[in-house]
Tab-separated table of C-alpha atoms in Angstrom:
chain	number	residue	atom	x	y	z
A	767	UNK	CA	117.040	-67.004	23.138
A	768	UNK	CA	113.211	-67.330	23.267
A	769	UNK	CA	111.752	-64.839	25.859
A	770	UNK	CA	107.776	-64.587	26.256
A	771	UNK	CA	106.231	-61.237	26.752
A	772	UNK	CA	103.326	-61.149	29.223
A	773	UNK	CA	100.388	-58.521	28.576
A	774	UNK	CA	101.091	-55.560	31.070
A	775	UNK	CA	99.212	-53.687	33.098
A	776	UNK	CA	98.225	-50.870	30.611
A	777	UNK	CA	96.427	-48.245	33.287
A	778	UNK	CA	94.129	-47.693	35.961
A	779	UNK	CA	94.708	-51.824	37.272
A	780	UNK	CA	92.363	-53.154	34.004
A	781	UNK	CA	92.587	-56.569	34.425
A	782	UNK	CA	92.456	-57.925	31.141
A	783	UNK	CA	92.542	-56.547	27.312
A	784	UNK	CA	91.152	-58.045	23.914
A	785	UNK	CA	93.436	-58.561	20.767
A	786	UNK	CA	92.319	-56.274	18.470
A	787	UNK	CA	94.653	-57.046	15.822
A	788	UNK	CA	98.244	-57.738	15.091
A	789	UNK	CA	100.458	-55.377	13.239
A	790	UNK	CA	103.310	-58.644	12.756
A	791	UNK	CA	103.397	-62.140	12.299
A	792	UNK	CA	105.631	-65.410	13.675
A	793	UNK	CA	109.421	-64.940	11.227
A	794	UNK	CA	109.109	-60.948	11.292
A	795	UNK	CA	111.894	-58.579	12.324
A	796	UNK	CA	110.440	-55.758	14.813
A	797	UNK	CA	112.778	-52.999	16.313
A	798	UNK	CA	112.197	-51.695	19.794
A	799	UNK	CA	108.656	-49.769	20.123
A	800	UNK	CA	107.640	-50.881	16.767
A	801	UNK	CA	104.038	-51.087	17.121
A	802	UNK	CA	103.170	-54.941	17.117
A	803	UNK	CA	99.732	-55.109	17.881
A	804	UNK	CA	96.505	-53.033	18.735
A	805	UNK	CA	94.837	-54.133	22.277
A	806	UNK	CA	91.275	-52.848	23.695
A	807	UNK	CA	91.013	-52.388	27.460
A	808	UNK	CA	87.725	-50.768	29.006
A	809	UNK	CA	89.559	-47.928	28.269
A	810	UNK	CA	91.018	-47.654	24.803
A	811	UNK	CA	92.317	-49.133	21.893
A	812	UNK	CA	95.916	-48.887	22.619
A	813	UNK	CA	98.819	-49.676	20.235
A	814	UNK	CA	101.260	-52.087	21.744
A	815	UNK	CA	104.967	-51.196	21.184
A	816	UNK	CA	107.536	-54.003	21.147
A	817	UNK	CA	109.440	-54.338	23.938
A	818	UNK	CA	112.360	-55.900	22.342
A	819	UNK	CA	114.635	-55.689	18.927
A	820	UNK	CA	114.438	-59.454	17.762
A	821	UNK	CA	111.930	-61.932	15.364
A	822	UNK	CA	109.021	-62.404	16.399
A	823	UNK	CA	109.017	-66.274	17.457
A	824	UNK	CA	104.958	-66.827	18.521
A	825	UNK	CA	102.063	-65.143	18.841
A	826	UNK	CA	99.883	-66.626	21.725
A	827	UNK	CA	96.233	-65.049	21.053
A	828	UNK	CA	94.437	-64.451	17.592
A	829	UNK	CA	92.320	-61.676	17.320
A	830	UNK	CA	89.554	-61.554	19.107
A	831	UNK	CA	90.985	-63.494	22.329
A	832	UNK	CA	90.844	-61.895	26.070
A	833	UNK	CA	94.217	-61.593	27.818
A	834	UNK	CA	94.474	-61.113	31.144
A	835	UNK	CA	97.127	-59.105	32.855
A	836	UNK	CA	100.356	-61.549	33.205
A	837	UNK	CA	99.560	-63.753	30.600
A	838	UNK	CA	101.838	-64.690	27.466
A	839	UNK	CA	100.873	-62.329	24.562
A	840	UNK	CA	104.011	-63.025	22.371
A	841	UNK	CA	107.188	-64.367	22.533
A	842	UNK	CA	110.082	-62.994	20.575
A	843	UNK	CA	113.543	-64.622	19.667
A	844	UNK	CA	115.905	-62.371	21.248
A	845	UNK	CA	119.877	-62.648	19.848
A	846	UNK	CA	122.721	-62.196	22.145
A	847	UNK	CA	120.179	-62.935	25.126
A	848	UNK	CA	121.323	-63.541	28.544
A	849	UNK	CA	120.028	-67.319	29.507
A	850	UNK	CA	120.083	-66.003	33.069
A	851	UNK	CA	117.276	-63.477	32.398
A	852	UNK	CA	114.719	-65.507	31.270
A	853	UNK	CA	113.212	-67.421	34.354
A	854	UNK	CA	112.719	-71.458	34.423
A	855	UNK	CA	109.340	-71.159	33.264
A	856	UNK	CA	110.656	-69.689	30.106
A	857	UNK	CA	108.754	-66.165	30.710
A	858	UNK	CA	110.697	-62.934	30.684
A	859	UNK	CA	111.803	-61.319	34.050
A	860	UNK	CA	109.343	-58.932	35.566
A	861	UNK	CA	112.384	-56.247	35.028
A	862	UNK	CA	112.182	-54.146	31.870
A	863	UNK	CA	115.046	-54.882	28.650
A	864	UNK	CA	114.627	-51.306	27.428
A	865	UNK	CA	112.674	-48.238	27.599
A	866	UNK	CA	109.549	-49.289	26.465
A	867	UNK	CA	106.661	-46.440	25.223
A	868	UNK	CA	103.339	-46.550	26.602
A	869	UNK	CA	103.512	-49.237	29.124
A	870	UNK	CA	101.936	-49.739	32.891
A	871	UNK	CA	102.996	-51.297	35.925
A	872	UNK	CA	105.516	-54.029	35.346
A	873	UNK	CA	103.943	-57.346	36.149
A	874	UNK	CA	105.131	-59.654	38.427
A	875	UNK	CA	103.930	-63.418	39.843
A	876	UNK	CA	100.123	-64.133	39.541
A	877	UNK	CA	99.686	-61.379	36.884
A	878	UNK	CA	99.255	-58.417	39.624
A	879	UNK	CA	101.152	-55.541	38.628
A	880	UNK	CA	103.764	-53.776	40.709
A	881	UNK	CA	103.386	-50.696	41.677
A	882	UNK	CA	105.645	-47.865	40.837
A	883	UNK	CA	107.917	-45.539	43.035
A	884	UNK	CA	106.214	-42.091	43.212
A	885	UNK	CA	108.831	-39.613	41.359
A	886	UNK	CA	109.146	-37.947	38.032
A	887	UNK	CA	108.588	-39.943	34.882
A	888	UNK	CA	111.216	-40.107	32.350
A	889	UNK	CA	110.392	-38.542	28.978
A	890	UNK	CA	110.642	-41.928	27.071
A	891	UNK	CA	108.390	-43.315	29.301
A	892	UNK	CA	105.664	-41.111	27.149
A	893	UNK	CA	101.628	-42.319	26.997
A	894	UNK	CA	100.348	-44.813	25.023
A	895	UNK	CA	99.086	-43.884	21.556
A	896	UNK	CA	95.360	-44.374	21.452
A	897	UNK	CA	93.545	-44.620	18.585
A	898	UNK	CA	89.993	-45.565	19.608
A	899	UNK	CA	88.520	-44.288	23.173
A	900	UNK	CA	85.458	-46.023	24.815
A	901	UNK	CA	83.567	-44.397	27.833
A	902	UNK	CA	84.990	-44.631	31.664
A	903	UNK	CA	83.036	-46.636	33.703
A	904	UNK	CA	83.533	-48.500	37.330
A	905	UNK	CA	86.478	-50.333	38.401
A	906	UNK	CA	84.133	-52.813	39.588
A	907	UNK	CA	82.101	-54.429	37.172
A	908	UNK	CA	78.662	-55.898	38.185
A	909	UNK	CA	77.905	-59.506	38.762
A	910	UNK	CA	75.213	-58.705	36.386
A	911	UNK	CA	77.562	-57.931	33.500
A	912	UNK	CA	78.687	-61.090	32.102
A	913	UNK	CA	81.800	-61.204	30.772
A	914	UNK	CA	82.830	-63.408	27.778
A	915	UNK	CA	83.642	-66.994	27.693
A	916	UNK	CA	87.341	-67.423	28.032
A	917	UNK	CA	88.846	-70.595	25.857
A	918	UNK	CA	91.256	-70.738	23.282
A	919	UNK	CA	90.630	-70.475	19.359
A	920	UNK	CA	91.320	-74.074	19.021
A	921	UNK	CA	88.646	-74.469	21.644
A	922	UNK	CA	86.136	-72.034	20.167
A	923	UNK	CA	86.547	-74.151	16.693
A	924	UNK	CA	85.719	-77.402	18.249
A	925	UNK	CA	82.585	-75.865	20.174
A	926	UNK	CA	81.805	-74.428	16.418
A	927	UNK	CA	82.044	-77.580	14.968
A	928	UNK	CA	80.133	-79.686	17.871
A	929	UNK	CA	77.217	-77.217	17.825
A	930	UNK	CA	78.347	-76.045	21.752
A	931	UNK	CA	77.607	-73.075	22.662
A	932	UNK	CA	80.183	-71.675	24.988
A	933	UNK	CA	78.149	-69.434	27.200
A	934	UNK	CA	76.551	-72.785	28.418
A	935	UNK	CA	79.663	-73.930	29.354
A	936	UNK	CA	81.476	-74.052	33.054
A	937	UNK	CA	85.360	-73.761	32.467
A	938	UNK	CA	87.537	-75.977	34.276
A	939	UNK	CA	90.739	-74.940	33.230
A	940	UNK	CA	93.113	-72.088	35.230
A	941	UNK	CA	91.103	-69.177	35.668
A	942	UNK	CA	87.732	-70.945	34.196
A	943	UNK	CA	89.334	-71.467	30.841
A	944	UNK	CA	86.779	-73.437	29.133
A	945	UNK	CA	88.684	-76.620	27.532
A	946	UNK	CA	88.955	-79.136	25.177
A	947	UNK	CA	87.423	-81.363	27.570
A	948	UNK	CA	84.580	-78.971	28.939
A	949	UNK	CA	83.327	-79.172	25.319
A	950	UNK	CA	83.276	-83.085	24.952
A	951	UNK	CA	81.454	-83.319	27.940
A	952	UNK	CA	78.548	-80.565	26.860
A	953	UNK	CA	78.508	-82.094	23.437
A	954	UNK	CA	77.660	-85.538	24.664
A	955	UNK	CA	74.871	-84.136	26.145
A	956	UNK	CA	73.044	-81.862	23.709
A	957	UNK	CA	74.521	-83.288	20.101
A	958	UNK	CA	71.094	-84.351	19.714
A	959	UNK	CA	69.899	-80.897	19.957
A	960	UNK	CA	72.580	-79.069	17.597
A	961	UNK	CA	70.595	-79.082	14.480
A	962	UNK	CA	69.728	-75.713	13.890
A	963	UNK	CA	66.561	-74.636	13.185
A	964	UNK	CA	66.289	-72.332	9.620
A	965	UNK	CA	64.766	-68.759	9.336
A	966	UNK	CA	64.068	-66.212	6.925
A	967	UNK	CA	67.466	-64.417	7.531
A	968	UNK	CA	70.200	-66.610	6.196
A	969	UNK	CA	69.432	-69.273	7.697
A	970	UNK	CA	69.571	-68.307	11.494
A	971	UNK	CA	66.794	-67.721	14.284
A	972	UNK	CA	69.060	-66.080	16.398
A	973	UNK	CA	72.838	-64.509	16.680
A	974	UNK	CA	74.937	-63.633	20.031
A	975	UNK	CA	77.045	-61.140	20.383
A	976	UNK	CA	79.914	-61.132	22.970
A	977	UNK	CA	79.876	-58.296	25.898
A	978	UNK	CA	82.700	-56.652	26.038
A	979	UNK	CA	84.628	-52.981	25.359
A	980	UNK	CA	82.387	-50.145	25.317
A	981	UNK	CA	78.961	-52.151	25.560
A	982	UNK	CA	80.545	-54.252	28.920
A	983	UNK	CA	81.380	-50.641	30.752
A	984	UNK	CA	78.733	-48.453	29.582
A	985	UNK	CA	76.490	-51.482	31.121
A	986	UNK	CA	78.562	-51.682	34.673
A	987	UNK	CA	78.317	-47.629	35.033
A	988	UNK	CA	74.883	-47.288	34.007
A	989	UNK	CA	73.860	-50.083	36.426
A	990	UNK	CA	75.873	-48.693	38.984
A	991	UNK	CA	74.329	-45.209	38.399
A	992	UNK	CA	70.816	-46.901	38.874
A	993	UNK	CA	71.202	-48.385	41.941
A	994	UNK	CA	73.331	-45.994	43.650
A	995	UNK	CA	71.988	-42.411	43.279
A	996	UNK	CA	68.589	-41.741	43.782
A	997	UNK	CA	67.457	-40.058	40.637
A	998	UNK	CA	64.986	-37.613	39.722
A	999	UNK	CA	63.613	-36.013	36.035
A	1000	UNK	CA	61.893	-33.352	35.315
A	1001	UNK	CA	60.954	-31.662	31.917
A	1002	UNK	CA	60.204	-28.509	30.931
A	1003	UNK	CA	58.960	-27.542	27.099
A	1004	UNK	CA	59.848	-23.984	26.159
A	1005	UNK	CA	59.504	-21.621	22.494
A	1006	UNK	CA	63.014	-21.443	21.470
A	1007	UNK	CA	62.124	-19.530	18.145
A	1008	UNK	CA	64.135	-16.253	19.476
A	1009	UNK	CA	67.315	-18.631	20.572
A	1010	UNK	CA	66.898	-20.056	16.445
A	1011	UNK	CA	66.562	-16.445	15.137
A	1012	UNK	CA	69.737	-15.428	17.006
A	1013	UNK	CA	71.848	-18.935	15.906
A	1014	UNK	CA	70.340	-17.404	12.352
A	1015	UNK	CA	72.115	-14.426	12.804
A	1016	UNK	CA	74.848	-15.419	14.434
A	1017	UNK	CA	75.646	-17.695	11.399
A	1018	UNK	CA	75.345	-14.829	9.350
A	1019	UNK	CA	77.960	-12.419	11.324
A	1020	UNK	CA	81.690	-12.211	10.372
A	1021	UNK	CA	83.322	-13.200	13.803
A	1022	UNK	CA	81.446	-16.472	13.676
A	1023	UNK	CA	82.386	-17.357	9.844
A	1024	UNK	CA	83.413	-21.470	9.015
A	1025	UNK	CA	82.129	-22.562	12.585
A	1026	UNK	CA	79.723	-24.950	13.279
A	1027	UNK	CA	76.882	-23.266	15.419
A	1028	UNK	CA	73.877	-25.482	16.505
A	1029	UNK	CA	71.519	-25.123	19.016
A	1030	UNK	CA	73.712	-27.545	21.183
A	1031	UNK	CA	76.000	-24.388	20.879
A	1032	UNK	CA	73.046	-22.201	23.054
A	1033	UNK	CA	72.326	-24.686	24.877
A	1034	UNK	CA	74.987	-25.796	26.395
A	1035	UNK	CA	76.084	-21.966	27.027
A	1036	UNK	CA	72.963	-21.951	28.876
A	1037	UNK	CA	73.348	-24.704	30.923
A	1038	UNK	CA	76.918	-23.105	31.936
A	1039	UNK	CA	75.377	-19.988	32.652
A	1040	UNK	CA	72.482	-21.615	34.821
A	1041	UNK	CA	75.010	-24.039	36.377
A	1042	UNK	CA	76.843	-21.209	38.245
A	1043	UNK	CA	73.502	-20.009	39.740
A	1044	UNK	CA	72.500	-23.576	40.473
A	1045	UNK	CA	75.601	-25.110	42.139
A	1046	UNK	CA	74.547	-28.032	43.608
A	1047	UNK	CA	73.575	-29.460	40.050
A	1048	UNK	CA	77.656	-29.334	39.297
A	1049	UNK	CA	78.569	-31.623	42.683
A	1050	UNK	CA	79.307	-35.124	43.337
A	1051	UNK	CA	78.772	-37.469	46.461
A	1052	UNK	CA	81.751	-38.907	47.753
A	1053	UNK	CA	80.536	-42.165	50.147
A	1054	UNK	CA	83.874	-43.069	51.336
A	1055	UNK	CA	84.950	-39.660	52.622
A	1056	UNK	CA	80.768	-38.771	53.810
A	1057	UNK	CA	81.044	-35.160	51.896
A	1058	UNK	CA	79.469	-33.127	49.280
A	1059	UNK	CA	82.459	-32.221	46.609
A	1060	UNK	CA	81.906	-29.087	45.219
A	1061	UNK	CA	83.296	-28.390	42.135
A	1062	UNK	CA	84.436	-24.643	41.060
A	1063	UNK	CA	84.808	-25.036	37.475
A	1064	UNK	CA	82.305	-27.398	34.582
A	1065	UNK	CA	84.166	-29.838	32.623
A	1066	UNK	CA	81.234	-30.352	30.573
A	1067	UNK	CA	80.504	-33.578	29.113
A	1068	UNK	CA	78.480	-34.600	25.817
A	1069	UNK	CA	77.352	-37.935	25.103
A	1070	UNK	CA	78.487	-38.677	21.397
A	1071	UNK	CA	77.285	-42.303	19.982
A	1072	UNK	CA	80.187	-43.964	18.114
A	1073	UNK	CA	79.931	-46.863	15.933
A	1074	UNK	CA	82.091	-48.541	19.193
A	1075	UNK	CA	79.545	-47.281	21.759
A	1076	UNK	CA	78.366	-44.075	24.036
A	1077	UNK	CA	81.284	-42.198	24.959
A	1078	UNK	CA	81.237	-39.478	26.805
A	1079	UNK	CA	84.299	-36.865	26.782
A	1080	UNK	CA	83.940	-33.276	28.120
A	1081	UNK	CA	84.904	-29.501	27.932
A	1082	UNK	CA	87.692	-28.970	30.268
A	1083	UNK	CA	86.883	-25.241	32.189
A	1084	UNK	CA	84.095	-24.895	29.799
A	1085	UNK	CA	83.073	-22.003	32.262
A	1086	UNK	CA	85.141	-20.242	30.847
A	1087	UNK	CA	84.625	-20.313	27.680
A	1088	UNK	CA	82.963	-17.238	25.194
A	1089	UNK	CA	80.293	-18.645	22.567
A	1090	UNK	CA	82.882	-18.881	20.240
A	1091	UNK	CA	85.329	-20.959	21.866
A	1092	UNK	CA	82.482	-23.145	23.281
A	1093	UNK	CA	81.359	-23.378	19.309
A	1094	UNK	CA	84.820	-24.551	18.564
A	1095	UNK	CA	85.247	-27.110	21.495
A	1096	UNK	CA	82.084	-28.563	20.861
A	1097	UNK	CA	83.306	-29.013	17.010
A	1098	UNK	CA	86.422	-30.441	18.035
A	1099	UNK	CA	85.262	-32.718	20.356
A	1100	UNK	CA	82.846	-34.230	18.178
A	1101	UNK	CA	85.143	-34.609	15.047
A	1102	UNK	CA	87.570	-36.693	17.421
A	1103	UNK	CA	84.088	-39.084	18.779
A	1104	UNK	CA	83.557	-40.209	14.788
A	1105	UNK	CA	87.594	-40.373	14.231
A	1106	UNK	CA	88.164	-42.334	17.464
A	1107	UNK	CA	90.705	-40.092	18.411
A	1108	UNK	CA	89.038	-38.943	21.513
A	1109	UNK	CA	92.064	-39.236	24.509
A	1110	UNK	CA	91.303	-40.366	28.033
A	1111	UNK	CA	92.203	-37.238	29.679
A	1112	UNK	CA	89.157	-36.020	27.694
A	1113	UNK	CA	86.785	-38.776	29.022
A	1114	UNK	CA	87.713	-38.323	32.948
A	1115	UNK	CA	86.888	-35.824	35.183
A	1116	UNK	CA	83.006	-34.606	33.817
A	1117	UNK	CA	81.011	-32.794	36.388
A	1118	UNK	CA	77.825	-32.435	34.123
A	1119	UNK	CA	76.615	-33.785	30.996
A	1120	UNK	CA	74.066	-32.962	28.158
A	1121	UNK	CA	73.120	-35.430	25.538
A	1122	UNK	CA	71.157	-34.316	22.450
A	1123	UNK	CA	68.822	-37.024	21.899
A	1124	UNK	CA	67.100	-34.290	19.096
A	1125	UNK	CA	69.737	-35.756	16.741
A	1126	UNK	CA	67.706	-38.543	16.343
A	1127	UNK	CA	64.057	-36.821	16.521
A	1128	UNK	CA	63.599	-37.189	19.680
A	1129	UNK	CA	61.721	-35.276	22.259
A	1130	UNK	CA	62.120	-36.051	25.638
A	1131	UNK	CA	63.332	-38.814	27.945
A	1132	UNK	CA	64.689	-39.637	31.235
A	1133	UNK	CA	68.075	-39.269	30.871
A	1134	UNK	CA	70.991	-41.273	33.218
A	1135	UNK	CA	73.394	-39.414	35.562
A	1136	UNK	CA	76.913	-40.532	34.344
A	1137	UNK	CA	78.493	-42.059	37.565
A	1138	UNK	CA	79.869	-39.461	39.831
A	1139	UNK	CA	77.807	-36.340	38.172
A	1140	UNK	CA	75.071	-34.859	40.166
A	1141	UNK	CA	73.061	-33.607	36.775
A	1142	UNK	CA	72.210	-34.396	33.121
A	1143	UNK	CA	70.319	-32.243	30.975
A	1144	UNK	CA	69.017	-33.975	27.350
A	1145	UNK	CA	67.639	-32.117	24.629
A	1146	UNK	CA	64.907	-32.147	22.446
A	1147	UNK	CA	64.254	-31.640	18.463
A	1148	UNK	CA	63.132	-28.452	17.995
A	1149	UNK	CA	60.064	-28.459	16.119
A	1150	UNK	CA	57.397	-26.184	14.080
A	1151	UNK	CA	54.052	-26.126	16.147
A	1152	UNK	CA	50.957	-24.022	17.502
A	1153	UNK	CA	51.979	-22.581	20.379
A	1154	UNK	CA	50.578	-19.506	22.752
A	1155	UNK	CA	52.637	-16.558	21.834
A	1156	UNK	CA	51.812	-12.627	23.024
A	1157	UNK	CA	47.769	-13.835	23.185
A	1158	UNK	CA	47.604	-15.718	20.198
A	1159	UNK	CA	48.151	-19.127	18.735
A	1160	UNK	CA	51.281	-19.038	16.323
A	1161	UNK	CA	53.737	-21.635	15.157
A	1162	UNK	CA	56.493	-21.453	16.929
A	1163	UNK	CA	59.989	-23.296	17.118
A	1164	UNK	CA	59.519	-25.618	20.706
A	1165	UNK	CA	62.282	-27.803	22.630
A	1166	UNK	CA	61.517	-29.839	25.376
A	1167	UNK	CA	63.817	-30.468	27.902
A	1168	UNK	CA	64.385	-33.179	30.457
A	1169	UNK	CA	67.173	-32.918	33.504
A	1170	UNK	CA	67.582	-35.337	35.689
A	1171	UNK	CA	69.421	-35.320	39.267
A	1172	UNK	CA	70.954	-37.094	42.294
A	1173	UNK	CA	68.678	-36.390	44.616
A	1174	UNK	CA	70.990	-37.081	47.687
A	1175	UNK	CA	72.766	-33.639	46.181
A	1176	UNK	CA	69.984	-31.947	44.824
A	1177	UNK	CA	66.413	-31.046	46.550
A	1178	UNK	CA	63.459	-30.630	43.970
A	1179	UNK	CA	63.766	-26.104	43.935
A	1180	UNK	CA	67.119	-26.838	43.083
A	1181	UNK	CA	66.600	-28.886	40.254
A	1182	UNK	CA	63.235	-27.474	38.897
A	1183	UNK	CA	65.607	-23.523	39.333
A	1184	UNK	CA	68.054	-25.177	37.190
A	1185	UNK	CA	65.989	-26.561	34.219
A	1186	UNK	CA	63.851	-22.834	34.803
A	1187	UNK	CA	66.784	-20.939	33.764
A	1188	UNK	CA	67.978	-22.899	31.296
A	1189	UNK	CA	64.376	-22.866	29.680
A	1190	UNK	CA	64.746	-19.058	29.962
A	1191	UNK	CA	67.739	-18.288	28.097
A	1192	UNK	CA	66.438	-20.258	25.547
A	1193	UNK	CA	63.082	-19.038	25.063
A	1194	UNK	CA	64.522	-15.605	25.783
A	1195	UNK	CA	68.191	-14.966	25.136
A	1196	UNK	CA	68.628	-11.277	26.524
A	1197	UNK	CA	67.835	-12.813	30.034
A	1198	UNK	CA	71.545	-13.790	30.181
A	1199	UNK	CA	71.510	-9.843	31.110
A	1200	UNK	CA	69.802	-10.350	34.229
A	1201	UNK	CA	72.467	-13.656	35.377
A	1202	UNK	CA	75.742	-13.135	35.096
């Protein structure tokens, strides 16, 4: 019996998730939870267990192709099958055949998922296994943000061939699926026009490349962050040659042997340190509810580029955290950003973020508060140059840093404290003595 597996809800009510690839193909054997197929959401790249033990019959999407929510993924050719659980339209019943790992909210008519009955979940209903994480952003993405043309590969071929380019192209089909017909009529109009036009790069003035995954959400949340919290930067330029002597020495001493100490280490123990004098900067405005949230502990977030995108996953209770362990989080956290092994309780739940533009030789900028924070501080290179020191000029090691905040949580002494003590620390590291 042929039963067609709709993609599920995989979290949070995402909508719809792109076929990364497929781990099986039509005439294969699969067991239950046998990983079939790797799907992105704004979230992840999740690996799609089988919910069945059959042969795979069809696969309904190549890579590449956007699913929605409660629309046929694959179907599978189930033996022994009851004819009475497979509905008239030839789709699966919304009830579950097994025990499935990793799945969402069963989905039921239109492709809205059901919700679940509050209680304990069973231990084989365990989390998905993600390989890849991409940065949380709003629920609701931006008119702005375009999304990708949806068609069908046959489609996409045809508009290939035709010289039609899809994002030109009103769908008519269920949903706005662009189709056959949708092409036809576009290509009668501009086949005159196809004939492309040569360069010096292979042959091609220009290239598009689809919005979606990280790039789509990164662009809804920093959008949203633009136009919803008034924001403010300051910058403040400070010697850090004592803060690179002590790193120097610190490298040197036996407790801190095999880690990886930068001065994203100091810093960012600085910015913990000023943070609890500071309080406002580690807040968030809650518009629904009208309050200030006030948050008792730092879950400190770093921006790490990926070859996928920005991501941004934090320090859980970095508060509370010696040098050392700090040292050893921030390690951690940015071996599993390269690996894509980052997890998404790691990329919820930031209260403040630093990026370290330096990386990149960089000095200063005006750095975007990640949706919901109040604060973001971004670092500087640190570089050899003249600089006033005890009367004299001398070359010194200078950082300059920029912070930028909501200003509906944080007046200007506030801030400009803030980025002051930070700038201490690091110009002076015994005045930790004289803050905590």
């Amino acid at each position: 019996m042929i039963k067609v597996f709709k993609l599920p809800d995989l979290g949070e009510g995402l909508t719809e998730s792109e076929v990364v690839a497929w781990k099986v193909s039509p005439g294969q054997s699969v067991e239950l939870n046998q990983i079939i197929a790797e799907v992105e959401t704004a979230k992840a790249v999740v690996e799609l267990p089988s919910p069945f033990t059959g042969t795979i019959s069809a696969l309904h999407a190549e890579p590449g192709t956007v699913v929605g929510v409660g629309e046929p993924l694959v179907s599978f050719d189930i033996e022994g099958a009851d004819d009475d659980a497979v509905l008239a339209s030839g789709h699966a019943p919304a009830k579950r055949e097994a025990n499935l790992v990793g799945y969402g909210a069963i989905v039921e008519k239109d492709g809205r998922p059901a919700r679940r009955a509050r209680g304990p979940v069973p231990a084989s209903e365990a989390a998905p296994v993600v390989t890849a994480v991409v940065e949380d952003a709003l629920a609701v993405v931006p008119d702005a943000v375009q999304e990708r043309p949806r068609s069908t590969p046959p489609v996409r071929k045809l508009a290939k061939d035709l010289g039609v380019d899809l994002t030109q192209v009103t769908g008519t089909g269920q949903r706005g699926l662009i189709t056959r017909e949708d092409v036809n009529a576009s290509a009668s109009g501009t086949a005159a026009e196809s004939v492309p036009v040569p360069s010096a790069v292979d042959g091609v003035r220009e290239s598009r490349t689809p919005i979606k995954g990280v790039r789509k959400h990164t662009a809804a949340a920093m959008v949203a962050s633009a136009f919803t919290a008034p924001q403010v930067s300051e910058f403040l330029t400070v010697d850090v040659t004592e803060s690179m002597e002590l790193l120097a020495r610190l490298k040197a001493n036996r407790a801190f042997a095999g880690l990886k100490l930068t001065p994203l280490t100091l810093v960012a123990k600085a910015v913990l340190i000023a943070l609890g004098n500071n309080p406002t900067l580690n807040t968030r405005w809650d518009e629904a509810a009208q309050e200030i949230v006030q948050f008792h502990y730092v879950n400190l977030g770093i921006a790490a580029a990926t070859p996928r995108g920005l991501t941004v996953p934090n320090i859980k209770d970095a508060q509370g955290l010696s040098l050392k362990e700090l040292a050893v989080a921030l390690a951690e956290l940015a071996e599993n950003a390269r690996a894509a092994k980052t997890t998404p309780a790691e990329l919820n739940g930031g209260t403040f973020t630093i990026t370290n533009i330096g990386v990149f030789g960089i000095d200063a900028g005006t750095p975007m508060l990640y949706p919901g924070e109040a604060g973001i501080l971004a670092v500087g290179a640190v570089r050899r140059q003249p600089w006033e020191h005890r009367g004299e000029i001398a070359l010194r090691q200078v950082m300059t840093l920029s912070v930028s905040f909501d200003h509906r949580l944080v007046d200007g002494e506030q801030g400009s404290r803030f980025l002051a003590d930070v700038g201490s620390i690091l110009s002076d590291p015994g005045m930790v003595l004289t803050m905590i």
